mmCIF file of C-alpha atoms in Angstrom:
data_model
loop_
_atom_site.group_PDB
_atom_site.id
_atom_site.type_symbol
_atom_site.label_atom_id
_atom_site.label_comp_id
_atom_site.label_asym_id
_atom_site.label_seq_id
_atom_site.Cartn_x
_atom_site.Cartn_y
_atom_site.Cartn_z
ATOM 1 C CA MET A 1 10.831 3.213 34.354
ATOM 2 C CA SER A 2 9.057 0.406 32.404
ATOM 3 C CA PHE A 3 10.440 -2.786 32.950
ATOM 4 C CA PHE A 4 10.932 -2.571 29.209
ATOM 5 C CA ASN A 5 12.767 0.198 28.901
ATOM 6 C CA SER A 6 15.384 -0.989 31.674
ATOM 7 C CA PHE A 7 17.407 -2.950 29.311
ATOM 8 C CA PRO A 8 20.503 -1.845 26.929
ATOM 9 C CA ASP A 9 19.822 -0.811 23.480
ATOM 10 C CA ASP A 10 21.407 -4.218 22.601
ATOM 11 C CA GLU A 11 18.800 -5.489 19.597
ATOM 12 C CA ASN A 12 19.939 -8.842 20.620
ATOM 13 C CA CYS A 13 19.186 -8.443 24.168
ATOM 14 C CA PHE A 14 16.373 -10.764 25.411
ATOM 15 C CA GLY A 15 14.778 -7.847 27.265
ATOM 16 C CA ASN A 16 14.373 -6.009 24.239
ATOM 17 C CA LYS A 17 12.904 -8.773 22.229
ATOM 18 C CA ILE A 18 10.197 -8.997 24.915
ATOM 19 C CA ARG A 19 9.801 -5.224 24.456
ATOM 20 C CA MET A 20 9.569 -4.776 20.963
ATOM 21 C CA GLN A 21 7.015 -7.824 20.973
ATOM 22 C CA THR A 22 4.920 -6.404 23.866
ATOM 23 C CA GLU A 23 4.773 -2.859 22.047
ATOM 24 C CA SER A 24 3.054 -4.857 19.184
ATOM 25 C CA GLN A 25 0.182 -6.125 21.418
ATOM 26 C CA ALA A 26 1.993 -9.381 21.232
ATOM 27 C CA LYS A 27 1.142 -10.300 18.019
ATOM 28 C CA ILE A 28 4.405 -12.226 17.666
ATOM 29 C CA SER A 29 5.107 -12.831 21.019
ATOM 30 C CA ILE A 30 8.191 -15.070 22.499
ATOM 31 C CA PHE A 31 5.644 -17.413 23.596
ATOM 32 C CA ALA A 32 3.610 -17.838 20.605
ATOM 33 C CA GLN A 33 6.940 -18.027 18.883
ATOM 34 C CA LYS A 34 8.145 -21.452 20.834
ATOM 35 C CA ALA A 35 5.104 -22.852 20.860
ATOM 36 C CA LYS A 36 4.773 -23.129 17.166
ATOM 37 C CA GLU A 37 8.559 -24.333 17.492
ATOM 38 C CA ILE A 38 7.765 -27.100 19.981
ATOM 39 C CA ASP A 39 4.658 -28.105 17.810
ATOM 40 C CA ASP A 40 6.822 -28.783 14.970
ATOM 41 C CA ILE A 41 9.174 -30.895 17.051
ATOM 42 C CA ILE A 42 6.219 -32.742 18.189
ATOM 43 C CA LYS A 43 5.044 -33.672 14.857
ATOM 44 C CA MET A 44 8.205 -34.956 13.743
ATOM 45 C CA ASN A 45 8.517 -37.090 16.654
ATOM 46 C CA ILE A 46 4.808 -38.028 17.361
ATOM 47 C CA CYS A 47 5.961 -41.412 15.856
ATOM 48 C CA TYR A 48 7.644 -42.612 19.327
ATOM 49 C CA LEU A 49 4.335 -41.789 21.202
ATOM 50 C CA SER A 50 3.129 -45.436 20.200
ATOM 51 C CA GLY A 51 5.362 -48.277 21.342
ATOM 52 C CA GLU A 52 4.231 -50.471 18.320
ATOM 53 C CA SER A 53 5.312 -47.769 15.819
ATOM 54 C CA LYS A 54 7.773 -48.734 13.434
ATOM 55 C CA GLU A 55 10.054 -45.807 14.370
ATOM 56 C CA THR A 56 10.259 -47.203 17.797
ATOM 57 C CA LYS A 57 10.921 -50.273 17.249
ATOM 58 C CA GLU A 58 13.859 -48.894 15.323
ATOM 59 C CA ALA A 59 14.860 -46.934 18.086
ATOM 60 C CA LEU A 60 14.924 -49.916 20.159
ATOM 61 C CA LYS A 61 16.795 -51.892 18.373
ATOM 62 C CA PHE A 62 19.777 -50.331 19.595
ATOM 63 C CA THR A 63 19.257 -51.327 22.847
ATOM 64 C CA ILE A 64 17.889 -54.819 22.008
ATOM 65 C CA ASP A 65 21.827 -55.499 20.184
ATOM 66 C CA ILE A 66 23.456 -54.789 23.481
ATOM 67 C CA LEU A 67 21.128 -57.222 25.109
ATOM 68 C CA ASP A 68 21.522 -59.999 22.791
ATOM 69 C CA HIS A 69 25.444 -59.344 23.397
ATOM 70 C CA PRO A 70 26.122 -59.535 27.102
ATOM 71 C CA GLU A 71 29.453 -60.841 26.372
ATOM 72 C CA ARG A 72 30.679 -57.513 25.092
ATOM 73 C CA LEU A 73 30.064 -56.039 29.127
ATOM 74 C CA SER A 74 29.380 -52.481 27.037
ATOM 75 C CA ALA A 75 25.775 -50.490 27.534
ATOM 76 C CA PRO A 76 26.257 -47.345 25.585
ATOM 77 C CA SER A 77 23.155 -45.133 25.732
ATOM 78 C CA ASN A 78 20.805 -45.396 22.987
ATOM 79 C CA LYS A 79 21.442 -42.507 20.493
ATOM 80 C CA ILE A 80 18.135 -41.510 19.378
ATOM 81 C CA ILE A 81 16.827 -41.244 22.843
ATOM 82 C CA CYS A 82 19.958 -39.300 23.950
ATOM 83 C CA ASP A 83 19.415 -36.930 21.030
ATOM 84 C CA MET A 84 15.831 -36.132 21.904
ATOM 85 C CA ASP A 85 16.661 -35.816 25.872
ATOM 86 C CA GLU A 86 19.376 -33.172 24.947
ATOM 87 C CA GLU A 87 16.780 -31.410 22.475
ATOM 88 C CA ILE A 88 13.998 -31.467 25.202
ATOM 89 C CA ASN A 89 16.645 -30.221 27.822
ATOM 90 C CA LYS A 90 17.390 -27.462 25.999
ATOM 91 C CA HIS A 91 13.852 -26.296 25.601
ATOM 92 C CA LEU A 92 13.282 -26.852 29.230
ATOM 93 C CA ASN A 93 16.201 -24.655 30.456
ATOM 94 C CA GLU A 94 14.861 -22.098 27.893
ATOM 95 C CA ILE A 95 11.265 -21.951 29.128
ATOM 96 C CA ILE A 96 12.310 -21.852 32.660
ATOM 97 C CA ASP A 97 14.675 -18.915 31.830
ATOM 98 C CA HIS A 98 11.765 -17.328 29.919
ATOM 99 C CA LEU A 99 9.392 -17.836 32.770
ATOM 100 C CA TYR A 100 11.845 -16.446 35.137
ATOM 101 C CA THR A 101 11.831 -13.230 33.261
ATOM 102 C CA PHE A 102 8.326 -12.923 32.799
ATOM 103 C CA ARG A 103 7.698 -13.641 36.569
ATOM 104 C CA ILE A 104 10.279 -10.706 37.818
ATOM 105 C CA TRP A 105 8.193 -8.422 34.928
ATOM 106 C CA PHE A 106 4.876 -9.419 36.189
ATOM 107 C CA ALA A 107 5.755 -8.950 39.792
ATOM 108 C CA LEU A 108 7.066 -5.478 39.168
ATOM 109 C CA GLN A 109 3.838 -4.617 37.284
ATOM 110 C CA LYS A 110 1.557 -5.962 40.028
ATOM 111 C CA PRO A 111 -0.271 -2.528 41.755
ATOM 112 C CA ALA A 112 -0.906 -1.984 45.455
ATOM 113 C CA ILE A 113 -4.127 -3.067 46.843
ATOM 114 C CA SER A 114 -4.056 0.217 49.112
ATOM 115 C CA GLU A 115 -4.259 2.132 45.656
ATOM 116 C CA GLY A 116 -7.750 0.516 45.111
ATOM 117 C CA ASN A 117 -6.437 -1.780 42.637
ATOM 118 C CA SER A 118 -7.234 -5.352 44.430
ATOM 119 C CA PHE A 119 -8.932 -6.941 41.246
ATOM 120 C CA ASP A 120 -5.735 -5.989 39.085
ATOM 121 C CA ALA A 121 -3.806 -7.470 41.886
ATOM 122 C CA ALA A 122 -5.450 -10.378 42.337
ATOM 123 C CA VAL A 123 -5.038 -11.180 38.529
ATOM 124 C CA VAL A 124 -1.323 -10.182 38.378
ATOM 125 C CA GLU A 125 -0.868 -12.876 41.520
ATOM 126 C CA GLU A 126 -2.548 -15.281 39.706
ATOM 127 C CA MET A 127 -0.171 -15.363 36.749
ATOM 128 C CA ILE A 128 2.411 -15.062 38.707
ATOM 129 C CA ASP A 129 0.908 -18.370 40.438
ATOM 130 C CA SER A 130 0.699 -19.927 37.246
ATOM 131 C CA ILE A 131 4.366 -19.155 35.912
ATOM 132 C CA ILE A 132 5.649 -20.643 39.197
ATOM 133 C CA LYS A 133 4.075 -23.776 38.660
ATOM 134 C CA TYR A 134 5.183 -24.165 35.247
ATOM 135 C CA GLU A 135 8.626 -23.440 36.247
ATOM 136 C CA GLU A 136 8.231 -26.113 39.019
ATOM 137 C CA TYR A 137 7.298 -28.470 36.186
ATOM 138 C CA ALA A 138 9.864 -27.713 34.159
ATOM 139 C CA GLN A 139 12.744 -28.542 36.873
ATOM 140 C CA GLY A 140 10.928 -31.468 37.875
ATOM 141 C CA ALA A 141 11.293 -32.706 33.975
ATOM 142 C CA LEU A 142 14.833 -31.994 34.141
ATOM 143 C CA ASP A 143 15.297 -33.914 37.070
ATOM 144 C CA CYS A 144 13.742 -36.718 35.635
ATOM 145 C CA TYR A 145 16.346 -37.300 33.046
ATOM 146 C CA GLN A 146 19.041 -38.121 35.907
ATOM 147 C CA THR A 147 16.475 -40.738 37.388
ATOM 148 C CA TYR A 148 16.144 -42.319 33.889
ATOM 149 C CA ALA A 149 19.971 -42.437 33.190
ATOM 150 C CA GLU A 150 20.494 -43.973 37.008
ATOM 151 C CA GLU A 151 17.583 -46.481 36.721
ATOM 152 C CA ARG A 152 18.868 -47.432 33.359
ATOM 153 C CA GLY A 153 22.563 -47.997 34.635
ATOM 154 C CA ARG A 154 21.267 -50.092 37.395
ATOM 155 C CA LEU A 155 19.545 -52.479 35.068
ATOM 156 C CA PHE A 156 22.427 -53.062 33.228
ATOM 157 C CA THR A 157 24.508 -53.613 36.016
ATOM 158 C CA LYS A 158 21.881 -56.437 36.999
ATOM 159 C CA PHE A 159 22.073 -57.888 33.481
ATOM 160 C CA PHE A 160 25.430 -58.615 32.890
ATOM 161 C CA LYS A 161 25.758 -59.873 36.670
ATOM 162 C CA ASN A 162 22.267 -62.166 35.249
ATOM 163 C CA PRO A 163 22.314 -61.854 31.092
ATOM 164 C CA TYR A 164 19.431 -64.729 31.055
ATOM 165 C CA TYR A 165 17.068 -63.203 33.307
ATOM 166 C CA GLU A 166 14.228 -62.126 30.979
ATOM 167 C CA ASP A 167 12.281 -59.859 33.224
ATOM 168 C CA ILE A 168 15.576 -57.677 33.441
ATOM 169 C CA ARG A 169 16.058 -57.591 29.709
ATOM 170 C CA ILE A 170 12.098 -56.666 29.436
ATOM 171 C CA ALA A 171 12.449 -53.946 32.135
ATOM 172 C CA ILE A 172 15.547 -52.510 30.250
ATOM 173 C CA ILE A 173 13.554 -51.967 27.209
ATOM 174 C CA ASP A 174 10.247 -50.795 28.654
ATOM 175 C CA LEU A 175 12.581 -48.237 30.497
ATOM 176 C CA ASP A 176 13.765 -47.205 26.837
ATOM 177 C CA GLN A 177 10.457 -46.877 25.553
ATOM 178 C CA ARG A 178 8.786 -44.970 28.206
ATOM 179 C CA GLU A 179 11.431 -42.385 27.770
ATOM 180 C CA LEU A 180 10.893 -42.173 24.532
ATOM 181 C CA SER A 181 6.731 -41.766 24.701
ATOM 182 C CA GLY A 182 7.331 -39.543 28.060
ATOM 183 C CA ASN A 183 9.407 -37.166 25.822
ATOM 184 C CA LEU A 184 6.687 -36.484 23.488
ATOM 185 C CA THR A 185 4.459 -35.826 27.060
ATOM 186 C CA ILE A 186 7.056 -33.399 28.360
ATOM 187 C CA LEU A 187 6.941 -31.460 24.627
ATOM 188 C CA TYR A 188 3.138 -31.248 24.639
ATOM 189 C CA ASP A 189 3.219 -30.071 28.301
ATOM 190 C CA VAL A 190 5.915 -27.491 27.610
ATOM 191 C CA ARG A 191 4.270 -26.051 24.236
ATOM 192 C CA ASP A 192 0.517 -25.835 26.016
ATOM 193 C CA ALA A 193 2.557 -23.910 28.393
ATOM 194 C CA TYR A 194 3.538 -21.186 26.158
ATOM 195 C CA LEU A 195 0.315 -21.133 24.510
ATOM 196 C CA THR A 196 -1.875 -20.673 27.875
ATOM 197 C CA LEU A 197 0.798 -17.731 28.865
ATOM 198 C CA HIS A 198 0.673 -15.778 25.614
ATOM 199 C CA ASP A 199 -2.948 -16.229 25.835
ATOM 200 C CA CYS A 200 -2.767 -14.803 29.486
ATOM 201 C CA VAL A 201 -0.351 -11.717 28.487
ATOM 202 C CA VAL A 202 -2.787 -11.075 25.281
ATOM 203 C CA LYS A 203 -5.853 -10.666 27.256
ATOM 204 C CA ASN A 204 -3.848 -8.746 30.139
ATOM 205 C CA PHE A 205 -2.218 -6.838 27.985
ATOM 206 C CA ASP A 206 -3.721 -3.524 29.177
ATOM 207 C CA ARG A 207 -2.877 -4.302 32.758
ATOM 208 C CA LEU A 208 0.878 -5.009 32.151
ATOM 209 C CA LYS A 209 2.066 -2.703 29.651
ATOM 210 C CA ASN A 210 1.522 0.390 32.320
ATOM 211 C CA PRO A 211 4.679 0.716 34.467
ATOM 212 C CA ILE A 212 4.113 0.998 38.131
ATOM 213 C CA GLN A 213 5.457 4.682 39.071
ATOM 214 C CA SER A 214 6.101 3.431 42.760
ATOM 215 C CA VAL A 215 6.638 -0.497 43.552
ATOM 216 C CA GLU A 216 7.507 -1.365 46.829
ATOM 217 C CA PHE A 217 9.870 -4.731 45.834
ATOM 218 C CA ALA A 218 8.656 -7.338 48.594
ATOM 219 C CA PRO A 219 10.602 -10.281 48.308
ATOM 220 C CA ASN A 220 7.968 -13.024 48.481
ATOM 221 C CA ALA A 221 6.510 -11.330 45.599
ATOM 222 C CA LEU A 222 8.749 -13.312 43.519
#
């Protein structure tokens, strides 16, 4: 049974969406759709890539207002940054789910070398390795958001103890500015990952579309 045919006949099932897309030679694959979606988000937020842009300065006003009033002893999160972080977290979790599904599919389609398919097996193995690298990157990017929040909290704790230390003030503003521009970098990387994988699937479609009749499932293949 093909990997695509192993899903229930629910048109909303993600597996069936993949099946329908690959049956049309991946003309409108999930990877291409997501790359376009993320590229649109990049275009809307490209202004935050520069620390000198009007939009970046506007976003940092919220942080500067907190620093200008240390007597409040309150440091809420920067809403613009939080909203962007939430959006990117959604896309990171989404690409991890997609990569996992395709990694399973690629592993199931990998031919046995003993059958004389060493070249095809090597190609599929290389695709699996690429997916694993993208998964690791996406997971690492998710971890960075926790690091940002912890660092911001630590700096504000220092600030409220020493509100007139200019270096702490500069460090907090710089941290928020780097978070804004860093989010754009992550979006670029996720978009490029989708494009690369889409290209890989299209070029190797013939190797992947035919199910392997007999698969010896090895845990280390995943």
